[in-house]
mmCIF file of C-alpha atoms in Angstrom:
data_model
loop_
_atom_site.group_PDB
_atom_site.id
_atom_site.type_symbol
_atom_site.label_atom_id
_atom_site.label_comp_id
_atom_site.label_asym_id
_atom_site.label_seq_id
_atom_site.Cartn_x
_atom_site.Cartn_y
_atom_site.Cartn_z
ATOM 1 C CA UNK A 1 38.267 -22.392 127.854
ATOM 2 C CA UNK A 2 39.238 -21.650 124.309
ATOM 3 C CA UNK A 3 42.713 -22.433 122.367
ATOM 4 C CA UNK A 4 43.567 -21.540 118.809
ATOM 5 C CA UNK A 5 43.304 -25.173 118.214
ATOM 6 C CA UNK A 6 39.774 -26.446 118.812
ATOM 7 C CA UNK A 7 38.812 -28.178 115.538
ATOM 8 C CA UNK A 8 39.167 -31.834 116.893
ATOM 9 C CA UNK A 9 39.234 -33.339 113.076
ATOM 10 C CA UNK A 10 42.264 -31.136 112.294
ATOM 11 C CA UNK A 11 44.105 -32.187 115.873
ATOM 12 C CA UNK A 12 43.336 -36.264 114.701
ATOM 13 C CA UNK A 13 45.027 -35.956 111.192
ATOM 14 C CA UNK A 14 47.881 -33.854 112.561
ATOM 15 C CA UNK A 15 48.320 -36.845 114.838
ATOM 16 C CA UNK A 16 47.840 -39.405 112.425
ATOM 17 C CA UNK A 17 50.369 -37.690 110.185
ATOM 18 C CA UNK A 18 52.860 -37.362 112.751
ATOM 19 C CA UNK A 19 52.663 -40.859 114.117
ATOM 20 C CA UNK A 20 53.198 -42.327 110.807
ATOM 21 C CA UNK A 21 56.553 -39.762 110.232
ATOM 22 C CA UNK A 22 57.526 -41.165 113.437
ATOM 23 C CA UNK A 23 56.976 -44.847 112.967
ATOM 24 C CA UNK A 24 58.940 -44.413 109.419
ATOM 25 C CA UNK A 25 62.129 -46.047 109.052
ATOM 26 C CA UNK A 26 63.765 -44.146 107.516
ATOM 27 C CA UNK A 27 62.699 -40.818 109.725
ATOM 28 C CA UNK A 28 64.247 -42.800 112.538
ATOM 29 C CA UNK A 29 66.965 -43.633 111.461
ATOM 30 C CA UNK A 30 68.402 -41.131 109.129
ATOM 31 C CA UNK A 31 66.403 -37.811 109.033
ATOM 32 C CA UNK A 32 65.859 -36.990 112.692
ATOM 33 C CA UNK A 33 69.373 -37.625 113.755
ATOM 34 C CA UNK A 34 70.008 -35.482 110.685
ATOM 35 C CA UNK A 35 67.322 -32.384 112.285
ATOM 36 C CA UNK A 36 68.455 -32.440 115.865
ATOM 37 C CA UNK A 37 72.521 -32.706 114.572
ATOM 38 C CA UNK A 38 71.893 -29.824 112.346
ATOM 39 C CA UNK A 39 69.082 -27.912 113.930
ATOM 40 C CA UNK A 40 67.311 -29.312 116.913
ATOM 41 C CA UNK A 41 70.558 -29.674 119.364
ATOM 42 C CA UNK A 42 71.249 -25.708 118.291
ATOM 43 C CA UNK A 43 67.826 -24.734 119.074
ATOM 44 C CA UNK A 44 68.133 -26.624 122.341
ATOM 45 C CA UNK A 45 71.380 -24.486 123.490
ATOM 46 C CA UNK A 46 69.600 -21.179 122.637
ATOM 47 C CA UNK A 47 66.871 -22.725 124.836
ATOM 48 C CA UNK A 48 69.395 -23.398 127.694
ATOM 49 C CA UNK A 49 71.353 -19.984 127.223
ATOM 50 C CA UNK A 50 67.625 -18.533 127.221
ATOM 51 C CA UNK A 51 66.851 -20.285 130.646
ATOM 52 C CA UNK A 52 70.133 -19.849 132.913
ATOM 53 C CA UNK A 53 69.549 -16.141 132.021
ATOM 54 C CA UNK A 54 65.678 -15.961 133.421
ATOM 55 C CA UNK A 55 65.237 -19.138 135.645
ATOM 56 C CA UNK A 56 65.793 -16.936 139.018
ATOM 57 C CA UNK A 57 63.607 -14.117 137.637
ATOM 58 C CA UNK A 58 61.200 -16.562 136.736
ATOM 59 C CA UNK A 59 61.324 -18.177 139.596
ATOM 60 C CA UNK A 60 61.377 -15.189 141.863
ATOM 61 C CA UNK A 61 58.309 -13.821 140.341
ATOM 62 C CA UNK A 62 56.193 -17.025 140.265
ATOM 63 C CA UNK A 63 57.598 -17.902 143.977
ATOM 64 C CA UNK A 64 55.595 -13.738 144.535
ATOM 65 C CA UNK A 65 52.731 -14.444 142.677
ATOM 66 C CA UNK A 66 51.516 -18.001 144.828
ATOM 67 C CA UNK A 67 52.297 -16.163 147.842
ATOM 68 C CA UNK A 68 50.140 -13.180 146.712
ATOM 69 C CA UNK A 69 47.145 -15.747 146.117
ATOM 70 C CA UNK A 70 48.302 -18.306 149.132
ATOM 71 C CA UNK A 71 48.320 -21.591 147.086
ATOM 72 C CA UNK A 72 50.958 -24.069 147.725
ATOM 73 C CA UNK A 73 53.214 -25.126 145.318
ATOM 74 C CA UNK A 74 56.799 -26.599 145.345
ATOM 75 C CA UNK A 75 59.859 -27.522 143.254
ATOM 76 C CA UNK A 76 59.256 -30.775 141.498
ATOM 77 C CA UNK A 77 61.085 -33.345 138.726
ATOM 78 C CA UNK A 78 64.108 -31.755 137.737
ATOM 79 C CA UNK A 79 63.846 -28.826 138.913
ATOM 80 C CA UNK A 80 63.689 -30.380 142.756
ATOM 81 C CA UNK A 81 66.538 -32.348 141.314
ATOM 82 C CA UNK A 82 68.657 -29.549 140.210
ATOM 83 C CA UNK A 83 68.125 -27.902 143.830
ATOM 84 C CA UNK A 84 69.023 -30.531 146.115
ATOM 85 C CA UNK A 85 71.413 -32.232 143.968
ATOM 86 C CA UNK A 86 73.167 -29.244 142.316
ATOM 87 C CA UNK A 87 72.273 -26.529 144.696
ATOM 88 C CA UNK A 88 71.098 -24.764 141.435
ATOM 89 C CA UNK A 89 69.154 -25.444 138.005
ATOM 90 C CA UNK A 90 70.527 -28.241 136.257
ATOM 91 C CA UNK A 91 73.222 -26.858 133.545
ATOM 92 C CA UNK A 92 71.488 -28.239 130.515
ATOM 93 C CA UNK A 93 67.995 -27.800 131.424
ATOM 94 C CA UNK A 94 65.564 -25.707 129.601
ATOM 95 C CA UNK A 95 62.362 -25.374 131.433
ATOM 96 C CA UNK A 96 61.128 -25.239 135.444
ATOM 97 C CA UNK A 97 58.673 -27.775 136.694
ATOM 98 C CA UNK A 98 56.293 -27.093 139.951
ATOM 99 C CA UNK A 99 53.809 -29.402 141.747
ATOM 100 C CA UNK A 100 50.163 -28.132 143.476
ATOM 101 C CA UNK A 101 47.989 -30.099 144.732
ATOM 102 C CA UNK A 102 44.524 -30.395 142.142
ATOM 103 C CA UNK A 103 42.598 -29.274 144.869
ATOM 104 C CA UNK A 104 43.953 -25.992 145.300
ATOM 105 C CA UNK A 105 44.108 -25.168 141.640
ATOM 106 C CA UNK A 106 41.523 -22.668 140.193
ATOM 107 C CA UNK A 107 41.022 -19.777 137.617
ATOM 108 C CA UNK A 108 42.685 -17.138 140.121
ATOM 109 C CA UNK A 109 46.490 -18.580 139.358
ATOM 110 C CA UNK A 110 46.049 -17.384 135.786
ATOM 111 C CA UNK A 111 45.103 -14.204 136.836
ATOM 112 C CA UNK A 112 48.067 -13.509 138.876
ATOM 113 C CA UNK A 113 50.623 -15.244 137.112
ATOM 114 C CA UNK A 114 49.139 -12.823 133.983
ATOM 115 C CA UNK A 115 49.594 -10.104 136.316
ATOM 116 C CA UNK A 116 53.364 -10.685 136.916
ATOM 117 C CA UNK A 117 54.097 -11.204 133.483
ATOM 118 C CA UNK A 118 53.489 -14.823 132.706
ATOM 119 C CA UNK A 119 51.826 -15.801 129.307
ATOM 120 C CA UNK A 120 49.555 -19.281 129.361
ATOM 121 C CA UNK A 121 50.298 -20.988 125.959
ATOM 122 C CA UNK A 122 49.423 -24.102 126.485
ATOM 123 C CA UNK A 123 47.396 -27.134 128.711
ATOM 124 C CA UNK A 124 46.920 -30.857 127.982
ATOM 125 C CA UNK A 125 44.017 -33.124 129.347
ATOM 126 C CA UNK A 126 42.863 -36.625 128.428
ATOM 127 C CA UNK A 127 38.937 -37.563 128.270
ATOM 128 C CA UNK A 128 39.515 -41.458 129.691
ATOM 129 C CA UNK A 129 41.318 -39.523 133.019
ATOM 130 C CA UNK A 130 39.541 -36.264 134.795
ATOM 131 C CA UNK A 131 42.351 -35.485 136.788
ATOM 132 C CA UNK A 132 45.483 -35.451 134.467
ATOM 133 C CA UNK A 133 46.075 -31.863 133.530
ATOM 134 C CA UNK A 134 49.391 -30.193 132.568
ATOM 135 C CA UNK A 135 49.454 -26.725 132.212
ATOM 136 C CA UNK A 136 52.709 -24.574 130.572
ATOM 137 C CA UNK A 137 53.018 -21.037 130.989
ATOM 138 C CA UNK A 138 56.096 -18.507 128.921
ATOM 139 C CA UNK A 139 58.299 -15.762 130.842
ATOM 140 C CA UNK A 140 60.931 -14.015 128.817
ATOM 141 C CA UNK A 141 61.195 -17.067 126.766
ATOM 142 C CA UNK A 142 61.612 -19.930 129.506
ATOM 143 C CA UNK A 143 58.685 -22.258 130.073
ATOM 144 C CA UNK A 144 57.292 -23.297 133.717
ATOM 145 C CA UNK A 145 54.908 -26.941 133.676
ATOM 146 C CA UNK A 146 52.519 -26.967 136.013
ATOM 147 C CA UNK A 147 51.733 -30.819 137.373
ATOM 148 C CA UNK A 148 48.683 -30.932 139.695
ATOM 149 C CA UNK A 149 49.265 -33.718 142.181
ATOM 150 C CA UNK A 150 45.750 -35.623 143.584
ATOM 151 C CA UNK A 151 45.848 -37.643 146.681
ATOM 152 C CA UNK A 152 46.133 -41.565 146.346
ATOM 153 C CA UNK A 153 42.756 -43.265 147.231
ATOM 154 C CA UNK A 154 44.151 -46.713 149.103
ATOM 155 C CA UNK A 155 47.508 -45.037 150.765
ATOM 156 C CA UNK A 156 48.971 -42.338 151.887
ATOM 157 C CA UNK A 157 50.822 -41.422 148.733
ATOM 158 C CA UNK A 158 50.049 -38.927 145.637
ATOM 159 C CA UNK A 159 50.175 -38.694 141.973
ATOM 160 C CA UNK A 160 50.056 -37.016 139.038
ATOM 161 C CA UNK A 161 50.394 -37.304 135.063
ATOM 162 C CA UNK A 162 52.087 -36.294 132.114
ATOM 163 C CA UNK A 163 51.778 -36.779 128.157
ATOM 164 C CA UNK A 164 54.390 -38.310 126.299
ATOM 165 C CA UNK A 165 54.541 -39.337 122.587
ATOM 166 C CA UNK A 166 55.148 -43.164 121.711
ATOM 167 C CA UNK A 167 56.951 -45.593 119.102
ATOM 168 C CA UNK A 168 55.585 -48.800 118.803
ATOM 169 C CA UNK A 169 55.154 -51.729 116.576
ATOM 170 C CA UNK A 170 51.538 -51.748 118.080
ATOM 171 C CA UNK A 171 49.059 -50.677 115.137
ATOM 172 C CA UNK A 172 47.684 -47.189 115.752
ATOM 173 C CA UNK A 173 44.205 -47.456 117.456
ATOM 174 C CA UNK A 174 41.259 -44.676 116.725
ATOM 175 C CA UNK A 175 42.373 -42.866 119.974
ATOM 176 C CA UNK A 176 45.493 -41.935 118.807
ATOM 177 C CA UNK A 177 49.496 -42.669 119.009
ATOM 178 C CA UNK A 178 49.272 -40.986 122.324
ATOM 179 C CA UNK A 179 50.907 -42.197 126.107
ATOM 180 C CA UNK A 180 49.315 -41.047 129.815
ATOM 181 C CA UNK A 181 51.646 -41.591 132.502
ATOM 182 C CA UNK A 182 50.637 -41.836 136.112
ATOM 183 C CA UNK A 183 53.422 -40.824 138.146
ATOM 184 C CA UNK A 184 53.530 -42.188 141.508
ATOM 185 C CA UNK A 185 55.369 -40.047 144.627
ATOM 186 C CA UNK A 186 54.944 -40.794 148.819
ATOM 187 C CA UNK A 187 52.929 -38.347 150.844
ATOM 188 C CA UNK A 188 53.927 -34.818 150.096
ATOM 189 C CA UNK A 189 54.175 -32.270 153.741
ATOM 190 C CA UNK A 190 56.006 -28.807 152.128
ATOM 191 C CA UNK A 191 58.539 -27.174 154.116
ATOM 192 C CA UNK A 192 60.573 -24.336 152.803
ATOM 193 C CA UNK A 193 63.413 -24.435 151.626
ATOM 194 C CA UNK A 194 66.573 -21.821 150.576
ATOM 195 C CA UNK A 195 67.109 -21.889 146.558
ATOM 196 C CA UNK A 196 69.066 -19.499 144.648
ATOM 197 C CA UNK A 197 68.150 -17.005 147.478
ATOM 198 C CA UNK A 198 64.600 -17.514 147.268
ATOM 199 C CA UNK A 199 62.674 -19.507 149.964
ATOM 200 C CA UNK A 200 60.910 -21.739 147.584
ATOM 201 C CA UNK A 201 58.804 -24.940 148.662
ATOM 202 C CA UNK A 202 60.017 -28.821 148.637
ATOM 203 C CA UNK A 203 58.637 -31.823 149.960
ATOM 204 C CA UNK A 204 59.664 -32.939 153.435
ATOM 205 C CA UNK A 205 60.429 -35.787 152.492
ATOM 206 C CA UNK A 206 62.126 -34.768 149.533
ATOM 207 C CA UNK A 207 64.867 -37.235 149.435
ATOM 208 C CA UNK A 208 62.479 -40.116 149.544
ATOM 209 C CA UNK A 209 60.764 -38.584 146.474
ATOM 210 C CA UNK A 210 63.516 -38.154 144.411
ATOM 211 C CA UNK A 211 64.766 -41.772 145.023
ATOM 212 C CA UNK A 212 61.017 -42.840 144.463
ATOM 213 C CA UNK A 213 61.327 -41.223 141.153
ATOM 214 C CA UNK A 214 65.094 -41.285 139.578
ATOM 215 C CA UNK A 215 66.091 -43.972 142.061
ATOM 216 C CA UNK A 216 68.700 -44.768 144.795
ATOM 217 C CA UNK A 217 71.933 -42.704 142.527
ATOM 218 C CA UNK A 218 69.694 -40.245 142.027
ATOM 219 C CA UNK A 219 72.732 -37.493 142.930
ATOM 220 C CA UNK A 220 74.778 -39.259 141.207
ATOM 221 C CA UNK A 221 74.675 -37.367 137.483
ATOM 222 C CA UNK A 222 73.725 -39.826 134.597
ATOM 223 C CA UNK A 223 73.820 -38.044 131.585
ATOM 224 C CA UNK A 224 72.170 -41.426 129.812
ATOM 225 C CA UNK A 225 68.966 -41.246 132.114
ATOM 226 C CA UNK A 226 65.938 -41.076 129.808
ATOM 227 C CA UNK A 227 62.244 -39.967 131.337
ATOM 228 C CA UNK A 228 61.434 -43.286 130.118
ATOM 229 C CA UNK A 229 63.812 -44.604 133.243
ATOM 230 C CA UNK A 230 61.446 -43.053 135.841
ATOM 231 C CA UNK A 231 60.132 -45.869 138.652
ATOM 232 C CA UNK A 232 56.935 -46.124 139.727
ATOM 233 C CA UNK A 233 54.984 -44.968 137.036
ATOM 234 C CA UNK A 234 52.130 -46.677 135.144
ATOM 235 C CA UNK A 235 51.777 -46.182 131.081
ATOM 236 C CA UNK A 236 48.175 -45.883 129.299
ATOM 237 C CA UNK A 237 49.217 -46.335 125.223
ATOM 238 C CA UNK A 238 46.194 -45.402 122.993
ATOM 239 C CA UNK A 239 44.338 -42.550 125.055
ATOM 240 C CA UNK A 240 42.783 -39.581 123.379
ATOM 241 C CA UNK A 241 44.048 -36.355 124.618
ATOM 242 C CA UNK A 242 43.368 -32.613 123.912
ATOM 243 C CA UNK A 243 45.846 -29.915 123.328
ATOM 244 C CA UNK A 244 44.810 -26.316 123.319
ATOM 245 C CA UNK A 245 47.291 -23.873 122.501
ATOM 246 C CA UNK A 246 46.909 -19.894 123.045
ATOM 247 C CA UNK A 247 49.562 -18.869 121.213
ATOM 248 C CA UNK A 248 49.425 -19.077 117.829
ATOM 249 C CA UNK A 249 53.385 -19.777 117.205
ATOM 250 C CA UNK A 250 52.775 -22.718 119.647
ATOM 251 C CA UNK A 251 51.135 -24.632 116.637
ATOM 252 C CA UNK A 252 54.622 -25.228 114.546
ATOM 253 C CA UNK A 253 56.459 -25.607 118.136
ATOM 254 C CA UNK A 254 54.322 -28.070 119.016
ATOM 255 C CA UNK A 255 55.148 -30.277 115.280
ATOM 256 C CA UNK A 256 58.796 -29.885 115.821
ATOM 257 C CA UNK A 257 58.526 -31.046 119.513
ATOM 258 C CA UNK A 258 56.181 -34.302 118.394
ATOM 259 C CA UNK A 259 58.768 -35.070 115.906
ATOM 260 C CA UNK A 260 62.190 -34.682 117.744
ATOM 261 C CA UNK A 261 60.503 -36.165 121.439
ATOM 262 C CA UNK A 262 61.938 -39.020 122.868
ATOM 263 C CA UNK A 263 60.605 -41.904 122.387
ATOM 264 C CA UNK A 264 58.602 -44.401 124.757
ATOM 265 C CA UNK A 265 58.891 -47.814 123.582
ATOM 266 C CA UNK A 266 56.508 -51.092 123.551
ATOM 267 C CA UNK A 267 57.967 -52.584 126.943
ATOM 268 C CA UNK A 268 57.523 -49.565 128.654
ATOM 269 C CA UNK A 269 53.293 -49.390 127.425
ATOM 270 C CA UNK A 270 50.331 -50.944 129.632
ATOM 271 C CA UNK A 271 47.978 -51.899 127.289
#
């Protein structure tokens, strides 16, 4: 499996270099409310004008391609959100996110999705935890994440991960500035369900696992909610993770998006 980025010196001082921009002062406080007033929140609306033109296409054709292969998948985060709560994508999102389980994953969904027009550009993985995985593929400029979901040991619940950047006070350790987060859900059972005219996938239980995740007012909009506010989730700080990218003009993306990321701060960290 081979990315454009694979020299793991280069990735380490890239990180280094952005977790020192990001721990600056004066970054924080001046220049990168500065970039996102001036630049970032623009490039964010393109994004969203981008993605309410192509979500259903997207959607539609991804929603083909699993049921071409027969793997399972289903609406997750906000996506799920969106459709329950709004009856639609959310109106200031920017990408889709869709849950399989890890044990139906395999080579074959790149294959298909590449066959109905879907470009892989990017997956994250962390050495310290086999399963987390996070794979992002590009349609007519609108991103899809794919979270794979493994099956809790002790209950009857599932989980899954995702990689988010940090801001601490905690001094940088050799494995990098980087945050795992184990994301906890209850048992997952799909049954279909009618979304923008497709008959996409949610959990049964799908109310219980948006509570479990955004909490009790979760269709309540709260335009303050950060994904730092998510319940039931455990925080590694300090874990070395691997990015490969296969698209080149992911490499600059991927700076931009370090720099301007929300933050995760020290309480929210399990050392």
């Amino acid at each position: 499996m081979g990315g454009y980025i694979k020299n793991k010196k280069v990735m380490d001082k890239l990180s280094l270099i952005i977790s020192k921009i990001r721990r600056n002062h004066w970054y924080r406080t001046y220049m990168r409310p500065i970039y996102l007033f001036v630049y970032g929140n623009r490039k964010l609306k393109n994004r969203n004008r981008i993605f309410l033109q192509y979500s259903q296409e997207l959607l539609t054709n991804f929603h083909q391609a699993m049921n071409e292969v027969g793997i399972p998948y289903w609406l997750e985060f906000g996506t799920l959100l969106g459709a329950v709560r709004e009856h639609s994508f959310i109106s200031h999102d920017f990408d889709l996110d869709v849950g399989l389980f890890k044990e139906d994953y395999s080579d074959i969904i790149r294959e298909v999705l590449k066959k109905y027009g879907f470009k892989r550009i990017r997956c994250i993985t962390a050495l310290d935890f086999i399963d987390a995985y996070e794979e992002t593929y590009l349609y007519k400029g609108v991103t899809i994440d794919l979270f794979l979901f493994s099956r809790e040991k002790n209950c009857d619940g599932v989980y899954c991960y995702d990689f988010v950047p940090v801001y601490s006070d905690i001094k940088r350790t050799k494995k990098g500035d980087n945050a795992i987060r184990r994301i906890h859900f209850p048992r997952i059972d799909l049954i279909e369900y009618s979304f923008i005219g497709i008959n996409t996938f949610v959990p049964e239980n799908y109310e219980e696992h948006l509570c479990m995740h955004y909490g009790k007012d979760y269709m309540i909009p709260n335009p303050h909610w950060k994904d730092s506010d998510a319940q039931h989730t455990d925080i590694f700080y300090g874990r070395e993770i691997r990015i490969e990218l296969f698209d080149k003009s992911m490499f600059v993306k991927l700076i931009i998006h370090q720099l301007q990321a929300q933050p995760f701060y020290k309480r929210d960290i399990i050392l």
